[in-house]
Short mmCIF file of C-alpha atoms and ligand atoms in Angstrom, two decimals:
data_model
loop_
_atom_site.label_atom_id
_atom_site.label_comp_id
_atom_site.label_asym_id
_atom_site.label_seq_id
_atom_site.Cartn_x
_atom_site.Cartn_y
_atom_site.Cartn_z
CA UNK A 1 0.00 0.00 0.00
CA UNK A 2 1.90 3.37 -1.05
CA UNK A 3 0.97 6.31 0.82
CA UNK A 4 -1.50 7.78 -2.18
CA UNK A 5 -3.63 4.18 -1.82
CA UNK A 6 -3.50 5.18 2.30
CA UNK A 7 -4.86 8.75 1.36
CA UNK A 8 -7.56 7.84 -0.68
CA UNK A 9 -8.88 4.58 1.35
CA UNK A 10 -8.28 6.44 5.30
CA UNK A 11 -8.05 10.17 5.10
CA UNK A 12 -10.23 11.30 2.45
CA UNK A 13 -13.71 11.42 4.08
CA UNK A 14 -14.68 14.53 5.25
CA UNK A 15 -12.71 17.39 3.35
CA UNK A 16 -16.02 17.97 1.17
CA UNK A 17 -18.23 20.20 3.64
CA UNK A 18 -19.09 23.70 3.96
CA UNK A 19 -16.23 26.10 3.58
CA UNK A 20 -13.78 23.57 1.57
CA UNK A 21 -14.18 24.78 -2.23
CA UNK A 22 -11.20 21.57 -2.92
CA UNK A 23 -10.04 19.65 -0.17
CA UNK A 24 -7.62 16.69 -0.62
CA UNK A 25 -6.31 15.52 -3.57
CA UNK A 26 -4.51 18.40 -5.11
CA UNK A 27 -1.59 20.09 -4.41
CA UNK A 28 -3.25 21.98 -1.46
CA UNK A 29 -6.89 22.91 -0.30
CA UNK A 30 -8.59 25.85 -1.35
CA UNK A 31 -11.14 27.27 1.59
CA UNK A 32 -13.59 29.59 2.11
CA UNK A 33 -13.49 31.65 5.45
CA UNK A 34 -16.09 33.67 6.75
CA UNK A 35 -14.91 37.22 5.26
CA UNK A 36 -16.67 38.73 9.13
CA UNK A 37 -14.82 36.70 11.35
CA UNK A 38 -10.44 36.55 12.40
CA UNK A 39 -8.36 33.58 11.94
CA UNK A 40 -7.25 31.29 14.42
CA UNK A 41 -4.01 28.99 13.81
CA UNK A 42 -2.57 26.49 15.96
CA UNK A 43 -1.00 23.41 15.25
CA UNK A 44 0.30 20.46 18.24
CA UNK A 45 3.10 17.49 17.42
CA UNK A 46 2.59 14.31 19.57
CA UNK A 47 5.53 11.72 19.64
CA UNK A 48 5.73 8.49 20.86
CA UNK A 49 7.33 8.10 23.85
CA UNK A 50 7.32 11.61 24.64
CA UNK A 51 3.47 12.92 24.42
CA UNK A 52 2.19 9.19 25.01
CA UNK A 53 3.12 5.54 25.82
CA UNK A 54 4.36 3.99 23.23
CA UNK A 55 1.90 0.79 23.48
CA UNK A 56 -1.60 3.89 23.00
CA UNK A 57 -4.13 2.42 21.66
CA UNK A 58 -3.78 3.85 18.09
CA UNK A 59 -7.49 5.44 17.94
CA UNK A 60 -6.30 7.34 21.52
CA UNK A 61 -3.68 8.86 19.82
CA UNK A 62 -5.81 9.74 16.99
CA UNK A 63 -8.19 11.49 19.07
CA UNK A 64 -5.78 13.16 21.33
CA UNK A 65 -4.29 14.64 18.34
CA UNK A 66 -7.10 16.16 17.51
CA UNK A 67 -7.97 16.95 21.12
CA UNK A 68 -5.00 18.93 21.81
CA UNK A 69 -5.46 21.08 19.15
CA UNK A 70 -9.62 21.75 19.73
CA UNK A 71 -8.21 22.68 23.30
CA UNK A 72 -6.11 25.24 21.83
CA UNK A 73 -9.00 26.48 19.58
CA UNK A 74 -11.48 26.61 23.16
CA UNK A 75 -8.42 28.72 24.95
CA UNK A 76 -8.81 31.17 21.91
CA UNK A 77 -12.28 31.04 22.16
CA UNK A 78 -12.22 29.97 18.34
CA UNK A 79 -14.95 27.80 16.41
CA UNK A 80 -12.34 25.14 14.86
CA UNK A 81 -13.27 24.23 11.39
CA UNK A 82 -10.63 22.84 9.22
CA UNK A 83 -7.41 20.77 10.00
CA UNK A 84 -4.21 19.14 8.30
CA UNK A 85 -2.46 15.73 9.91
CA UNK A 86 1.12 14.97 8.98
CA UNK A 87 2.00 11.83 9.79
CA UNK A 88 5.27 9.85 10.09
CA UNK A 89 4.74 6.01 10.39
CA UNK A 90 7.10 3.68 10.80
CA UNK A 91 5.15 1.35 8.46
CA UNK A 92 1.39 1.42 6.65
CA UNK A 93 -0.42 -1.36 8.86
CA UNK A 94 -4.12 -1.66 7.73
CA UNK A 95 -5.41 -2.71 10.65
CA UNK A 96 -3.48 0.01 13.23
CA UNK A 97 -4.38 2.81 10.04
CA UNK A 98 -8.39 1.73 10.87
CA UNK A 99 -8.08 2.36 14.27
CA UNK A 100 -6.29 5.68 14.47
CA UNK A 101 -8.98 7.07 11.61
CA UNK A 102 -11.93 5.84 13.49
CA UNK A 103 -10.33 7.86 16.85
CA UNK A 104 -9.34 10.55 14.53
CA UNK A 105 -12.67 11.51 12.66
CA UNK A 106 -14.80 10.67 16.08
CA UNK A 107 -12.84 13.59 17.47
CA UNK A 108 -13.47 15.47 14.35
CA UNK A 109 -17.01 14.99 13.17
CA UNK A 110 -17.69 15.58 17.28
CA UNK A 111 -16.80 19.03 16.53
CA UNK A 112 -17.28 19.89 13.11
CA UNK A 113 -13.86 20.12 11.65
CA UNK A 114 -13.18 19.12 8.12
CA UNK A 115 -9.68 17.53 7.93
CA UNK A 116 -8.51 18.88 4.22
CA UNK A 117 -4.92 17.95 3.68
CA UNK A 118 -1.83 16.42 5.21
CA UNK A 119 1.17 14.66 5.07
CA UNK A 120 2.26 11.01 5.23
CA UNK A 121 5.95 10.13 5.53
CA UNK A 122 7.89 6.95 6.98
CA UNK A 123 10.16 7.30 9.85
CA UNK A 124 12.13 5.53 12.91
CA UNK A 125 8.80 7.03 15.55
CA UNK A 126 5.71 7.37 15.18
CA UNK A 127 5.03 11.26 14.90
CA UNK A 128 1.14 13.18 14.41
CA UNK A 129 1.19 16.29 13.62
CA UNK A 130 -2.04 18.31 13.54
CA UNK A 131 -2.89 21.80 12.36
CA UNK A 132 -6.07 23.56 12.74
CA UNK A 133 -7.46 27.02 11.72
CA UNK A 134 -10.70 28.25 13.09
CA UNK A 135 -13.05 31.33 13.19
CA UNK A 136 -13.99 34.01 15.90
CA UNK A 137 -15.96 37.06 15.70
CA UNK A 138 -13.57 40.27 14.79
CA UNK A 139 -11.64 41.11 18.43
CA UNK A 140 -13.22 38.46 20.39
CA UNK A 141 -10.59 35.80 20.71
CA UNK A 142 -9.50 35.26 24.04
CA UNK A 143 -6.08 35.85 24.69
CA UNK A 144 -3.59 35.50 27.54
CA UNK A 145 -2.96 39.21 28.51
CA UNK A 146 -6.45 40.75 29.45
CA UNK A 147 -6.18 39.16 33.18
CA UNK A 148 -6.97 42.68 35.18
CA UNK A 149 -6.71 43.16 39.75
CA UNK A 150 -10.37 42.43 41.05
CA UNK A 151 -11.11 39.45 37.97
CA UNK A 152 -11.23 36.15 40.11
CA UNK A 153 -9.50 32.98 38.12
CA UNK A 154 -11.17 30.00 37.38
CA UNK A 155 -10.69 26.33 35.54
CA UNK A 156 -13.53 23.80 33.85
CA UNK A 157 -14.49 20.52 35.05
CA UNK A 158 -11.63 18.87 37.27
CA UNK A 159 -7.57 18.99 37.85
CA UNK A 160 -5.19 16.01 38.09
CA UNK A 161 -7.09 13.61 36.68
CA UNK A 162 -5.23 13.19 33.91
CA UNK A 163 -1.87 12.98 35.27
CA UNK A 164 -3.45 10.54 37.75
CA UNK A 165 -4.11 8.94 34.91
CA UNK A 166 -1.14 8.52 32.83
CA UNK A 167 0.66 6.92 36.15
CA UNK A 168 -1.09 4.22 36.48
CA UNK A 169 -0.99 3.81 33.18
CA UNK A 170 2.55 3.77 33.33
CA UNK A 171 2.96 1.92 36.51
CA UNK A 172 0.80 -0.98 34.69
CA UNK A 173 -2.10 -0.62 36.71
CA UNK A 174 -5.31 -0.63 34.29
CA UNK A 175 -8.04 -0.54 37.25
CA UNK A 176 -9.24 2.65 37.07
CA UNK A 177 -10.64 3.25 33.16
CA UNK A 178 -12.00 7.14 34.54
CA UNK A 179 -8.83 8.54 35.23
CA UNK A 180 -6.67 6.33 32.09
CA UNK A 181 -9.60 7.38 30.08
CA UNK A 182 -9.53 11.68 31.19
CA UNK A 183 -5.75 11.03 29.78
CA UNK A 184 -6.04 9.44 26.69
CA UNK A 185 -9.57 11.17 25.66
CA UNK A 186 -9.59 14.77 26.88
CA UNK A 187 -12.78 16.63 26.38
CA UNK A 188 -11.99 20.29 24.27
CA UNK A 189 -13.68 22.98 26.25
CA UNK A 190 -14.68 24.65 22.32
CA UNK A 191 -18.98 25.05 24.02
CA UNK A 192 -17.39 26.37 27.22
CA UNK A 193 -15.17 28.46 25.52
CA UNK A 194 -17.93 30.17 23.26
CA UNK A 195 -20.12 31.03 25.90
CA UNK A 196 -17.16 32.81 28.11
CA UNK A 197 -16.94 35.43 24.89
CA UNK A 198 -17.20 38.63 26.08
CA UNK A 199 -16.89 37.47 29.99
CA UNK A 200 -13.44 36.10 30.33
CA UNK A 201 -10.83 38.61 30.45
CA UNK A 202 -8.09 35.61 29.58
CA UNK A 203 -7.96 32.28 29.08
CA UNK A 204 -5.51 29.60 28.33
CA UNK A 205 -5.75 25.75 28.20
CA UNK A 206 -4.40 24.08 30.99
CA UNK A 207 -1.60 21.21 29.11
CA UNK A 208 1.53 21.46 31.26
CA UNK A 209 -0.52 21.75 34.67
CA UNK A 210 -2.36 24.89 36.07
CA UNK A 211 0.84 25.91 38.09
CA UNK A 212 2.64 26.63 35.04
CA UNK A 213 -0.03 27.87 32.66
CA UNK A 214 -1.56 29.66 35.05
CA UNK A 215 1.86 31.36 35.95
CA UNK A 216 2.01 31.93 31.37
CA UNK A 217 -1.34 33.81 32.09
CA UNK A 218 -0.37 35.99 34.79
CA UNK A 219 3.06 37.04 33.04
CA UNK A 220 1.48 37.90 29.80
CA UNK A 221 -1.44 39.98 31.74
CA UNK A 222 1.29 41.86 34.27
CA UNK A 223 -0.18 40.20 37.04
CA UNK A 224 0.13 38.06 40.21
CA UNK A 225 -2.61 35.59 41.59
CA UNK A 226 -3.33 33.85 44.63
CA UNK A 227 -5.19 30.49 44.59
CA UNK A 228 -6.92 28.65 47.45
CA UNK A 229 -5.77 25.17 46.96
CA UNK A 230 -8.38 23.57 48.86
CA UNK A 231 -11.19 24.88 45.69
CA UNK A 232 -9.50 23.06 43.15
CA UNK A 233 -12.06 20.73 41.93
CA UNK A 234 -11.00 17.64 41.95
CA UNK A 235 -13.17 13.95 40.82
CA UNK A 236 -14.60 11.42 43.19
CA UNK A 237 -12.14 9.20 40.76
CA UNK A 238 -9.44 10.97 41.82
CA UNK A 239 -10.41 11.52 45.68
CA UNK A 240 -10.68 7.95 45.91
CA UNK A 241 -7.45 6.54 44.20
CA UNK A 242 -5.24 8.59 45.83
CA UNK A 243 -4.23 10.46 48.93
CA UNK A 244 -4.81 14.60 49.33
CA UNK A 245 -1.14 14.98 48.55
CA UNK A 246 -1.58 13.35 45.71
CA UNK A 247 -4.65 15.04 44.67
CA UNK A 248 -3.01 18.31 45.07
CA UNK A 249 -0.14 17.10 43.49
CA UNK A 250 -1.56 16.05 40.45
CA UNK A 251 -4.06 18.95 40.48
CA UNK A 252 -1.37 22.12 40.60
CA UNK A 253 1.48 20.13 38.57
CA UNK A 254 -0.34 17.19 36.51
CA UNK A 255 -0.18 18.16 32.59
CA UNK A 256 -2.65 17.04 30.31
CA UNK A 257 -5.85 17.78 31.73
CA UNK A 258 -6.90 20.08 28.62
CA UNK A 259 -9.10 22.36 30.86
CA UNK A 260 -9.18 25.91 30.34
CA UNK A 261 -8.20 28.16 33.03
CA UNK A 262 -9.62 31.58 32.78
CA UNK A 263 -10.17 34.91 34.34
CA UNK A 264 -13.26 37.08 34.50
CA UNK A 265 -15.59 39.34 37.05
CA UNK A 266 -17.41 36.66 39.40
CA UNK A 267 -20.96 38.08 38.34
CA UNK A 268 -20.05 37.41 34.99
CA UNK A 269 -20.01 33.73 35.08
CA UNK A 270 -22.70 32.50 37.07
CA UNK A 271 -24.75 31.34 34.67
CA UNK A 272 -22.12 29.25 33.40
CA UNK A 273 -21.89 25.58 34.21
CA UNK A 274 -18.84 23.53 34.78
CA UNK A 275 -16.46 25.97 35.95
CA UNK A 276 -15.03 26.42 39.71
CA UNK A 277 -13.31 29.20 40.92
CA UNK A 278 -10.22 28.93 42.63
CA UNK A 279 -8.72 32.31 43.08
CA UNK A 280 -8.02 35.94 42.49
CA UNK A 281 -6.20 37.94 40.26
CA UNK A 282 -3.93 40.28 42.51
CA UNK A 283 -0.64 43.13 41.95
CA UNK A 284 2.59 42.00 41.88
CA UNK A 285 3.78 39.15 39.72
CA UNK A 286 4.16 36.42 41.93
CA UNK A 287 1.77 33.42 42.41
CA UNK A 288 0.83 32.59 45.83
CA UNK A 289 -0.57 29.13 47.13
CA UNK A 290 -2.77 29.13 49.95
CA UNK A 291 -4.39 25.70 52.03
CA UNK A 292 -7.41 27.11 54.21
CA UNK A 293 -5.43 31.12 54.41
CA UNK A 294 -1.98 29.63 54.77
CA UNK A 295 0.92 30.09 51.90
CA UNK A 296 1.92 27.37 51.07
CA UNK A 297 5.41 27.52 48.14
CA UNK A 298 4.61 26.52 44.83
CA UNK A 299 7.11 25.89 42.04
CA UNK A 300 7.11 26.57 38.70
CA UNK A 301 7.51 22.99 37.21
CA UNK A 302 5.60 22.71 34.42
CA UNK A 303 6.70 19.87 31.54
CA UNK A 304 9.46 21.63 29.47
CA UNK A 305 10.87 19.41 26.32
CA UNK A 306 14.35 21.30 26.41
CA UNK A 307 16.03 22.64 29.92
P1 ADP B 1 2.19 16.93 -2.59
O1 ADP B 1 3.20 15.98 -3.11
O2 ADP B 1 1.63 17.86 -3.62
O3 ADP B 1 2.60 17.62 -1.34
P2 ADP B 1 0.93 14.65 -1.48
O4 ADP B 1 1.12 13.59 -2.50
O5 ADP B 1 1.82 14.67 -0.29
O6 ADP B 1 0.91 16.05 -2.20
O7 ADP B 1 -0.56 14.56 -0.96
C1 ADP B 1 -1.66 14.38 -1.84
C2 ADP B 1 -2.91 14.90 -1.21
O8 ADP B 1 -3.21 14.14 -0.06
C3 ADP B 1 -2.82 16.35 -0.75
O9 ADP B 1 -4.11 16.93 -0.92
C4 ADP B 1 -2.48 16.22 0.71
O10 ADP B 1 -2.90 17.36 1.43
C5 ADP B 1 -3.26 14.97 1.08
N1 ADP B 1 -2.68 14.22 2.22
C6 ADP B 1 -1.47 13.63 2.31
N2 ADP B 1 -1.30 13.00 3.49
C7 ADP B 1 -2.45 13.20 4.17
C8 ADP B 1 -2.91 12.83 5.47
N3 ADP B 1 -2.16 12.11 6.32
N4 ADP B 1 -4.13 13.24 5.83
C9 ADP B 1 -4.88 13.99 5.02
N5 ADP B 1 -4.54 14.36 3.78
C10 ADP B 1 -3.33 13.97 3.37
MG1 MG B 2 2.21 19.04 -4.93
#
C-alpha cells in the first residue's frame, strides 16, 4: 500500500463540507473563510514516547491529536473548522491505520472540523502532527494578557485527573478506566469556551498543569494571583485513588488535563456551568498558594521538552 492508496482509502472522508471549495487531492486545499470573522491557527506534534506511551491504543492517539489542538481552539475562544495531519509512520499497517482514523474523525465529526490535507511520511517514531485554523468574531478571541486586579480565576471541570491517569498507566495498573480514560480522551472545552466570549478577560488551556499555565497567564497579563488550593475541583475518581497529597499534586502540577483556566468578574459567570473558581487575580507578579489562608510555596515545574 503506497501512501497515495492510504490517502484515498483512510483520510479522504470529510474534506467535502461547507467552507472547503477543494479539499484533498490536489496540491493543497482551497477554503472559504467567513470574510466577518479573524483567523485562528494552531497546530500540536505528539511523539511516541514523549506525548504518550508507546503501546496507545492507536485510535487514543488519533483522538488526542485532535484533542490537543480543539483545546487550543477553546483557549482562543475559536470555532475550529478545518485541519491538516502529517504523519510519520514507521510502516502502513491496515489494521493500526483503521483504528487511528476511526479515533481521529470521532474527534473530528464531534466538533465539526473538516480535515482537508496532510502529510504522510515513513520514519524511525511514530510522529502526528495536527494543524487547525478556526473562526472568531472580529476582536473576540481570548487571549492571555487581558487578566486585570479584582477578575477572580477559574478552571472547567476537574484537575489532576489526567496525570493521575497517565501513572497508572505507566505503573501498569489498568483498574481505574476514569482517570486512564480523562488522559487518553480529553474533552476540548470549544462550548465552554464560546459562551465565556465577552466574559473572560483571559484564558488559556491548561496542558503542562495549572501551576505553570496559570503562571504563562499571569506574566502575559502583568499580574500576580493567589489560589486557594483547597477549591481546586477535583473527581470522586481521583479523591478515591489517591491520597490529598496526591490530589493536590496532580491537580497544581499534573499536565494534560486540557481544561481551560480563565479569568473574569465573578458576576459574569454564574450562569455558566462547569467551571469552579479557585482564586483571584492580585498586583505583583508572583503566584501565591494558599491551604485554608496559609501560603503554602509553589514551584514553577511545568513539563518543558528542552532545559
Ligand atoms: P504533494 O506531493 O503535492 O505535497 P501529497 O502527494 O503529499 O501532495 O498529498 C496528496 C494529497 O493528499 C494532498 O491533498 C495532501 O494534502 C493529502 N494528504 C497527504 N497525506 C495526508 C494525510 N495524512 N491526511 C490527510 N490528507 C493527506
Ligand atoms: Mg504538490
Amino acid at each position: 500500500m503506497d501512501e497515495f492508496e492510504i490517502i484515498r482509502r483512510f483520510f479522504d472522508r470529510n474534506s467535502h463540507e461547507v467552507g472547503v471549495a477543494t479539499g484533498i487531492g490536489d496540491d493543497g486545499a482551497v477554503l472559504q473563510p467567513d470574510s466577518t470573522k479573524q483567523q485562528v491557527q494552531v497546530i500540536d506534534t505528539l511523539v511516541a514516547g514523549v506525548h504518550f506511551p508507546e503501546s496507545t491504543n492507536p485510535a487514543d492517539i488519533a483522538f488526542r491529536a485532535v484533542a490537543v489542538n480543539l483545546s487550543d481552539m477553546a483557549a482562543m475562544g475559536a470555532i475550529p473548522r478545518w485541519m491538516t495531519l502529517a504523519l510519520t509512520l514507521s510502516n502502513a499497517d491496515v489494521s493500526w491505520l483503521e483504528d487511528f482514523t476511526t479515533g481521529l474523525f470521532e474527534a473530528a465529526n464531534a466538533y465539526g472540523v473538516a480535515l482537508v490535507g496532510g502529510d504522510t511520511t515513513r520514519g524511525p517514531v511514530l510522529t502526528v502532527t495536527v494543524s487547525m485554523t478556526g473562526e472568531v468574531e472580529e476582536g473576540a478571541a481570548l487571549l492571555r494578557s487581558g487578566a486585570k486586579v479584582g477578575d477572580e480565576i477559574f478552571v472547567t471541570g476537574n484537575l489532576g485527573d489526567a496525570a493521575a491517569g497517565l501513572e497508572l498507566l505507566q505503573r501498569g495498573e489498568q483498574d481505574s478506566t476514569e482517570l486512564i480514560g480523562r488522559f487518553l480522551r480529553p474533552t476540548p472545552r470549544v462550548g465552554t469556551a464560546r459562551s465565556l466570549s465577552g466574559t473572560a478577560t483571559a484564558a488559556i488551556d491548561i496542558s503542562d498543569g495549572l501551576v505553570g499555565d496559570l503562571l504563562k497567564l499571569l506574566a502575559a497579563s502583568g499580574v500576580g494571583g493567589d489560589v486557594e488550593i483547597e477549591k481546586l475541583p477535583l473527581s470522586d475518581a481521583l479523591q478515591s485513588r489517591f491520597d490529598v497529597s496526591a490530589q493536590r499534586q496532580f491537580a497544581l502540577y499534573g499536565g494534560d488535563d486540557y481544561e481551560l483556566c480563565f479569568t473574569a468578574k465573578s458576576a459574569d459567570v454564574s450562569g455558566i456551568d462547569g467551571v469552579t473558581r479557585i482564586g483571584r487575580v492580585t498586583e505583583g507578579s508572583e503566584l501565591v498558594g494558599r491551604i485554608n489562608g496559609d501560603i503554602v510555596p509553589l514551584s514553577d515545574s511545568g513539563y518543558r521538552h528542552f532545559q
